[in-house]
Amino acid sequence: MVHLDIREALTAHLFESWSALCNGSVDGEPRELNVVEYDPERPSPCHWGEPRADGCICWKPVQMDKAPDFSGLQVALGAPLHPDIACLYGSLWCGPVFDHHEASGEDCRLRTFWNEMDLEQTLSAQADSIRHMKRHPDHFAGYRPVLLVATTDSDLFFGLDNCTGEIVLEEPGAPDLRRLVAPSLAQFLQDLA
């Protein structure tokens, strides 16, 4: 079953990244435990401990206790959500995870979700983007929907092709610049350094 492989790869990748930070090193460099600025207006299931004196709070990945509602995004797509992206978006609450994709040479931030509001805003924004493309068929003729997997430091992003499950690197609004980088989300996660 494909989505179980993705869940295992995602969970392993996120927990390995988090554990390496907790153990004090990543690639031999000393690092502090994952911390973010504490915002009492944005609580998260992945908060770990109490806010610190410097205004930050530690976090760790936490399993979601219920599956998110993807119906709005699926209506915009006019198709079911690919099981790999449903797994990525519906597995863990997590803080920011920064990585490097060797094959493309891009530094990236894996799309993780801090809390329900963060998830709902992302799903809504992606549904709006897909509806926009459908309203402008001349510009987006033949375009297959791509759902955000990771952002980069450049204008490009990594997305999952909802029809094939392949991971592509492309520029927003420029589908002609799309480049295949991995045959699956599981492979993409394994390729992150």
PDB file of C-alpha atoms in Angstrom:
ATOM      1  CA  MET A   1       0.000   0.000   0.000  1.00  0.00           C
ATOM      2  CA  VAL A   2       1.648   3.218  -1.218  1.00  0.00           C
ATOM      3  CA  HIS A   3       0.475   5.616   1.499  1.00  0.00           C
ATOM      4  CA  LEU A   4       1.880   3.420   4.289  1.00  0.00           C
ATOM      5  CA  ASP A   5       5.342   3.672   2.675  1.00  0.00           C
ATOM      6  CA  ILE A   6       4.952   7.446   2.579  1.00  0.00           C
ATOM      7  CA  ARG A   7       3.807   7.619   6.209  1.00  0.00           C
ATOM      8  CA  GLU A   8       6.801   5.515   7.273  1.00  0.00           C
ATOM      9  CA  ALA A   9       9.247   7.582   5.186  1.00  0.00           C
ATOM     10  CA  LEU A  10       7.792  10.872   6.397  1.00  0.00           C
ATOM     11  CA  THR A  11       7.677   9.845  10.033  1.00  0.00           C
ATOM     12  CA  ALA A  12      11.211   8.439   9.869  1.00  0.00           C
ATOM     13  CA  HIS A  13      12.560  11.561   8.142  1.00  0.00           C
ATOM     14  CA  LEU A  14      10.936  14.020  10.532  1.00  0.00           C
ATOM     15  CA  PHE A  15      11.833  12.078  13.658  1.00  0.00           C
ATOM     16  CA  GLU A  16      15.426  11.537  12.440  1.00  0.00           C
ATOM     17  CA  SER A  17      15.784  15.284  11.790  1.00  0.00           C
ATOM     18  CA  TRP A  18      14.298  16.116  15.152  1.00  0.00           C
ATOM     19  CA  SER A  19      16.353  13.487  16.998  1.00  0.00           C
ATOM     20  CA  ALA A  20      19.578  14.712  15.420  1.00  0.00           C
ATOM     21  CA  LEU A  21      18.809  18.217  16.658  1.00  0.00           C
ATOM     22  CA  CYS A  22      17.928  16.901  20.121  1.00  0.00           C
ATOM     23  CA  ASN A  23      21.171  14.943  20.269  1.00  0.00           C
ATOM     24  CA  GLY A  24      23.067  18.156  19.672  1.00  0.00           C
ATOM     25  CA  SER A  25      24.403  17.734  16.159  1.00  0.00           C
ATOM     26  CA  VAL A  26      23.536  17.603  12.523  1.00  0.00           C
ATOM     27  CA  ASP A  27      26.461  16.785  10.226  1.00  0.00           C
ATOM     28  CA  GLY A  28      28.801  17.238  13.198  1.00  0.00           C
ATOM     29  CA  GLU A  29      27.655  20.800  13.937  1.00  0.00           C
ATOM     30  CA  PRO A  30      26.278  21.544  17.398  1.00  0.00           C
ATOM     31  CA  ARG A  31      22.615  22.557  17.235  1.00  0.00           C
ATOM     32  CA  GLU A  32      19.995  23.538  19.714  1.00  0.00           C
ATOM     33  CA  LEU A  33      16.735  21.640  20.112  1.00  0.00           C
ATOM     34  CA  ASN A  34      14.057  22.743  17.648  1.00  0.00           C
ATOM     35  CA  VAL A  35      12.743  26.055  18.877  1.00  0.00           C
ATOM     36  CA  VAL A  36      10.391  28.651  17.460  1.00  0.00           C
ATOM     37  CA  GLU A  37       9.202  32.002  18.695  1.00  0.00           C
ATOM     38  CA  TYR A  38       6.351  31.435  21.120  1.00  0.00           C
ATOM     39  CA  ASP A  39       3.049  32.984  20.064  1.00  0.00           C
ATOM     40  CA  PRO A  40       0.210  32.420  22.543  1.00  0.00           C
ATOM     41  CA  GLU A  41      -2.255  33.197  19.713  1.00  0.00           C
ATOM     42  CA  ARG A  42      -0.904  30.231  17.707  1.00  0.00           C
ATOM     43  CA  PRO A  43      -0.822  27.243  20.062  1.00  0.00           C
ATOM     44  CA  SER A  44       0.327  23.932  18.639  1.00  0.00           C
ATOM     45  CA  PRO A  45      -0.058  20.282  19.568  1.00  0.00           C
ATOM     46  CA  CYS A  46       3.704  19.998  19.040  1.00  0.00           C
ATOM     47  CA  HIS A  47       4.673  22.511  21.745  1.00  0.00           C
ATOM     48  CA  TRP A  48       7.071  20.781  24.085  1.00  0.00           C
ATOM     49  CA  GLY A  49       7.474  22.210  27.552  1.00  0.00           C
ATOM     50  CA  GLU A  50       6.850  25.777  28.604  1.00  0.00           C
ATOM     51  CA  PRO A  51       7.845  29.015  26.843  1.00  0.00           C
ATOM     52  CA  ARG A  52      11.416  30.005  27.635  1.00  0.00           C
ATOM     53  CA  ALA A  53      12.647  33.311  29.028  1.00  0.00           C
ATOM     54  CA  ASP A  54      13.863  34.319  25.541  1.00  0.00           C
ATOM     55  CA  GLY A  55      10.301  34.099  24.160  1.00  0.00           C
ATOM     56  CA  CYS A  56      10.821  30.796  22.365  1.00  0.00           C
ATOM     57  CA  ILE A  57       9.325  27.357  22.834  1.00  0.00           C
ATOM     58  CA  CYS A  58      10.610  23.902  21.942  1.00  0.00           C
ATOM     59  CA  TRP A  59       8.633  21.610  19.660  1.00  0.00           C
ATOM     60  CA  LYS A  60       8.606  17.998  18.585  1.00  0.00           C
ATOM     61  CA  PRO A  61       6.603  16.180  15.881  1.00  0.00           C
ATOM     62  CA  VAL A  62       3.258  14.845  17.133  1.00  0.00           C
ATOM     63  CA  GLN A  63       0.941  12.396  15.395  1.00  0.00           C
ATOM     64  CA  MET A  64      -2.374  13.968  14.280  1.00  0.00           C
ATOM     65  CA  ASP A  65      -5.259  12.364  16.142  1.00  0.00           C
ATOM     66  CA  LYS A  66      -7.771  12.718  13.296  1.00  0.00           C
ATOM     67  CA  ALA A  67      -7.598  12.976   9.531  1.00  0.00           C
ATOM     68  CA  PRO A  68      -8.005  16.501   8.120  1.00  0.00           C
ATOM     69  CA  ASP A  69     -10.971  17.401   5.921  1.00  0.00           C
ATOM     70  CA  PHE A  70      -9.637  17.565   2.366  1.00  0.00           C
ATOM     71  CA  SER A  71     -13.059  17.969   0.719  1.00  0.00           C
ATOM     72  CA  GLY A  72     -12.602  21.631  -0.316  1.00  0.00           C
ATOM     73  CA  LEU A  73      -9.293  20.889  -2.012  1.00  0.00           C
ATOM     74  CA  GLN A  74     -10.709  17.783  -3.690  1.00  0.00           C
ATOM     75  CA  VAL A  75     -13.682  19.758  -5.032  1.00  0.00           C
ATOM     76  CA  ALA A  76     -11.271  22.337  -6.495  1.00  0.00           C
ATOM     77  CA  LEU A  77      -9.173  19.554  -8.018  1.00  0.00           C
ATOM     78  CA  GLY A  78     -12.248  17.782  -9.350  1.00  0.00           C
ATOM     79  CA  ALA A  79     -10.516  14.587  -8.268  1.00  0.00           C
ATOM     80  CA  PRO A  80      -9.516  12.696  -5.152  1.00  0.00           C
ATOM     81  CA  LEU A  81      -6.384  13.857  -3.373  1.00  0.00           C
ATOM     82  CA  HIS A  82      -3.376  11.688  -4.194  1.00  0.00           C
ATOM     83  CA  PRO A  83      -2.842   9.366  -1.181  1.00  0.00           C
ATOM     84  CA  ASP A  84       0.803  10.467  -0.779  1.00  0.00           C
ATOM     85  CA  ILE A  85      -0.087  14.134  -0.331  1.00  0.00           C
ATOM     86  CA  ALA A  86      -3.003  13.197   1.933  1.00  0.00           C
ATOM     87  CA  CYS A  87      -0.478  11.333   4.071  1.00  0.00           C
ATOM     88  CA  LEU A  88       2.022  14.237   4.075  1.00  0.00           C
ATOM     89  CA  TYR A  89      -0.680  16.729   5.017  1.00  0.00           C
ATOM     90  CA  GLY A  90      -2.505  14.441   7.433  1.00  0.00           C
ATOM     91  CA  SER A  91       0.157  12.654   9.498  1.00  0.00           C
ATOM     92  CA  LEU A  92       2.021  14.948  11.890  1.00  0.00           C
ATOM     93  CA  TRP A  93       1.864  18.340  13.551  1.00  0.00           C
ATOM     94  CA  CYS A  94       5.354  19.707  13.202  1.00  0.00           C
ATOM     95  CA  GLY A  95       7.479  22.844  13.301  1.00  0.00           C
ATOM     96  CA  PRO A  96       9.700  23.961  10.435  1.00  0.00           C
ATOM     97  CA  VAL A  97      11.958  21.293   8.915  1.00  0.00           C
ATOM     98  CA  PHE A  98      14.791  22.576   6.738  1.00  0.00           C
ATOM     99  CA  ASP A  99      16.631  20.240   4.363  1.00  0.00           C
ATOM    100  CA  HIS A 100      18.724  20.113   1.225  1.00  0.00           C
ATOM    101  CA  HIS A 101      17.685  18.233  -1.910  1.00  0.00           C
ATOM    102  CA  GLU A 102      20.925  16.923  -3.373  1.00  0.00           C
ATOM    103  CA  ALA A 103      19.759  16.170  -6.925  1.00  0.00           C
ATOM    104  CA  SER A 104      18.382  19.671  -7.534  1.00  0.00           C
ATOM    105  CA  GLY A 105      20.887  21.530  -5.362  1.00  0.00           C
ATOM    106  CA  GLU A 106      18.006  23.353  -3.639  1.00  0.00           C
ATOM    107  CA  ASP A 107      17.750  24.103   0.062  1.00  0.00           C
ATOM    108  CA  CYS A 108      14.151  23.602   1.086  1.00  0.00           C
ATOM    109  CA  ARG A 109      11.621  23.763   3.880  1.00  0.00           C
ATOM    110  CA  LEU A 110       9.332  20.748   4.019  1.00  0.00           C
ATOM    111  CA  ARG A 111       5.662  21.727   4.195  1.00  0.00           C
ATOM    112  CA  THR A 112       4.671  20.825   7.711  1.00  0.00           C
ATOM    113  CA  PHE A 113       1.734  22.091   9.744  1.00  0.00           C
ATOM    114  CA  TRP A 114       1.988  23.839  13.086  1.00  0.00           C
ATOM    115  CA  ASN A 115      -1.702  23.664  13.962  1.00  0.00           C
ATOM    116  CA  GLU A 116      -5.174  23.292  12.465  1.00  0.00           C
ATOM    117  CA  MET A 117      -5.361  26.940  11.380  1.00  0.00           C
ATOM    118  CA  ASP A 118      -2.053  26.585   9.481  1.00  0.00           C
ATOM    119  CA  LEU A 119      -3.354  23.439   7.739  1.00  0.00           C
ATOM    120  CA  GLU A 120      -6.729  25.001   6.865  1.00  0.00           C
ATOM    121  CA  GLN A 121      -5.076  28.140   5.439  1.00  0.00           C
ATOM    122  CA  THR A 122      -2.767  26.053   3.248  1.00  0.00           C
ATOM    123  CA  LEU A 123      -5.578  23.831   1.971  1.00  0.00           C
ATOM    124  CA  SER A 124      -7.716  26.897   1.230  1.00  0.00           C
ATOM    125  CA  ALA A 125      -4.872  28.721  -0.568  1.00  0.00           C
ATOM    126  CA  GLN A 126      -4.132  25.686  -2.737  1.00  0.00           C
ATOM    127  CA  ALA A 127      -7.828  25.255  -3.594  1.00  0.00           C
ATOM    128  CA  ASP A 128      -7.990  28.969  -4.535  1.00  0.00           C
ATOM    129  CA  SER A 129      -4.909  28.597  -6.736  1.00  0.00           C
ATOM    130  CA  ILE A 130      -6.396  25.600  -8.558  1.00  0.00           C
ATOM    131  CA  ARG A 131      -9.705  27.434  -9.102  1.00  0.00           C
ATOM    132  CA  HIS A 132      -7.745  30.404 -10.498  1.00  0.00           C
ATOM    133  CA  MET A 133      -5.988  28.125 -12.999  1.00  0.00           C
ATOM    134  CA  LYS A 134      -9.302  26.633 -14.078  1.00  0.00           C
ATOM    135  CA  ARG A 135     -10.686  30.144 -14.706  1.00  0.00           C
ATOM    136  CA  HIS A 136      -7.744  30.888 -17.025  1.00  0.00           C
ATOM    137  CA  PRO A 137      -7.555  27.804 -19.260  1.00  0.00           C
ATOM    138  CA  ASP A 138      -5.711  29.659 -22.043  1.00  0.00           C
ATOM    139  CA  HIS A 139      -2.692  30.260 -19.814  1.00  0.00           C
ATOM    140  CA  PHE A 140      -2.839  26.899 -18.022  1.00  0.00           C
ATOM    141  CA  ALA A 141      -3.881  24.607 -20.894  1.00  0.00           C
ATOM    142  CA  GLY A 142      -2.784  21.048 -20.182  1.00  0.00           C
ATOM    143  CA  TYR A 143      -1.513  21.949 -16.708  1.00  0.00           C
ATOM    144  CA  ARG A 144      -1.821  19.180 -14.147  1.00  0.00           C
ATOM    145  CA  PRO A 145      -2.344  20.341 -10.557  1.00  0.00           C
ATOM    146  CA  VAL A 146       0.707  20.293  -8.315  1.00  0.00           C
ATOM    147  CA  LEU A 147       0.365  20.393  -4.527  1.00  0.00           C
ATOM    148  CA  LEU A 148       3.025  21.986  -2.337  1.00  0.00           C
ATOM    149  CA  VAL A 149       5.568  19.642  -0.741  1.00  0.00           C
ATOM    150  CA  ALA A 150       8.414  22.076   0.047  1.00  0.00           C
ATOM    151  CA  THR A 151       9.411  25.670  -0.558  1.00  0.00           C
ATOM    152  CA  THR A 152      12.928  26.713  -1.562  1.00  0.00           C
ATOM    153  CA  ASP A 153      15.138  29.749  -1.053  1.00  0.00           C
ATOM    154  CA  SER A 154      14.630  30.571  -4.742  1.00  0.00           C
ATOM    155  CA  ASP A 155      11.413  31.246  -6.673  1.00  0.00           C
ATOM    156  CA  LEU A 156      10.933  27.506  -7.168  1.00  0.00           C
ATOM    157  CA  PHE A 157       8.954  24.994  -5.140  1.00  0.00           C
ATOM    158  CA  PHE A 158       8.693  21.229  -4.889  1.00  0.00           C
ATOM    159  CA  GLY A 159       5.229  19.910  -5.621  1.00  0.00           C
ATOM    160  CA  LEU A 160       3.459  16.601  -5.972  1.00  0.00           C
ATOM    161  CA  ASP A 161       1.667  16.031  -9.273  1.00  0.00           C
ATOM    162  CA  ASN A 162      -1.784  14.975  -8.080  1.00  0.00           C
ATOM    163  CA  CYS A 163      -2.285  12.773 -11.158  1.00  0.00           C
ATOM    164  CA  THR A 164       0.981  10.800 -11.041  1.00  0.00           C
ATOM    165  CA  GLY A 165       2.393  11.238  -7.530  1.00  0.00           C
ATOM    166  CA  GLU A 166       5.699  12.423  -9.014  1.00  0.00           C
ATOM    167  CA  ILE A 167       7.628  15.223  -7.324  1.00  0.00           C
ATOM    168  CA  VAL A 168       8.467  18.166  -9.546  1.00  0.00           C
ATOM    169  CA  LEU A 169      10.392  21.389  -9.132  1.00  0.00           C
ATOM    170  CA  GLU A 170       8.706  24.367 -10.720  1.00  0.00           C
ATOM    171  CA  GLU A 171       8.147  28.095 -10.582  1.00  0.00           C
ATOM    172  CA  PRO A 172       4.669  29.240  -9.504  1.00  0.00           C
ATOM    173  CA  GLY A 173       2.598  30.168 -12.550  1.00  0.00           C
ATOM    174  CA  ALA A 174       5.188  28.767 -14.966  1.00  0.00           C
ATOM    175  CA  PRO A 175       4.290  25.098 -15.504  1.00  0.00           C
ATOM    176  CA  ASP A 176       6.437  25.000 -18.657  1.00  0.00           C
ATOM    177  CA  LEU A 177       9.499  25.186 -16.379  1.00  0.00           C
ATOM    178  CA  ARG A 178       8.498  22.017 -14.496  1.00  0.00           C
ATOM    179  CA  ARG A 179      11.298  19.500 -13.856  1.00  0.00           C
ATOM    180  CA  LEU A 180      10.835  15.967 -12.495  1.00  0.00           C
ATOM    181  CA  VAL A 181      13.025  15.394  -9.403  1.00  0.00           C
ATOM    182  CA  ALA A 182      11.635  12.163  -7.883  1.00  0.00           C
ATOM    183  CA  PRO A 183       9.213   9.433  -8.969  1.00  0.00           C
ATOM    184  CA  SER A 184       7.439   9.514  -5.591  1.00  0.00           C
ATOM    185  CA  LEU A 185       7.172  11.387  -2.324  1.00  0.00           C
ATOM    186  CA  ALA A 186       8.891   8.507  -0.504  1.00  0.00           C
ATOM    187  CA  GLN A 187      11.897   8.812  -2.861  1.00  0.00           C
ATOM    188  CA  PHE A 188      11.950  12.613  -2.467  1.00  0.00           C
ATOM    189  CA  LEU A 189      12.054  12.257   1.327  1.00  0.00           C
ATOM    190  CA  GLN A 190      14.880   9.733   1.041  1.00  0.00           C
ATOM    191  CA  ASP A 191      16.809  12.133  -1.214  1.00  0.00           C
ATOM    192  CA  LEU A 192      16.806  14.932   1.373  1.00  0.00           C
ATOM    193  CA  ALA A 193      20.148  15.400   3.083  1.00  0.00           C
TER     194      ALA A 193
END
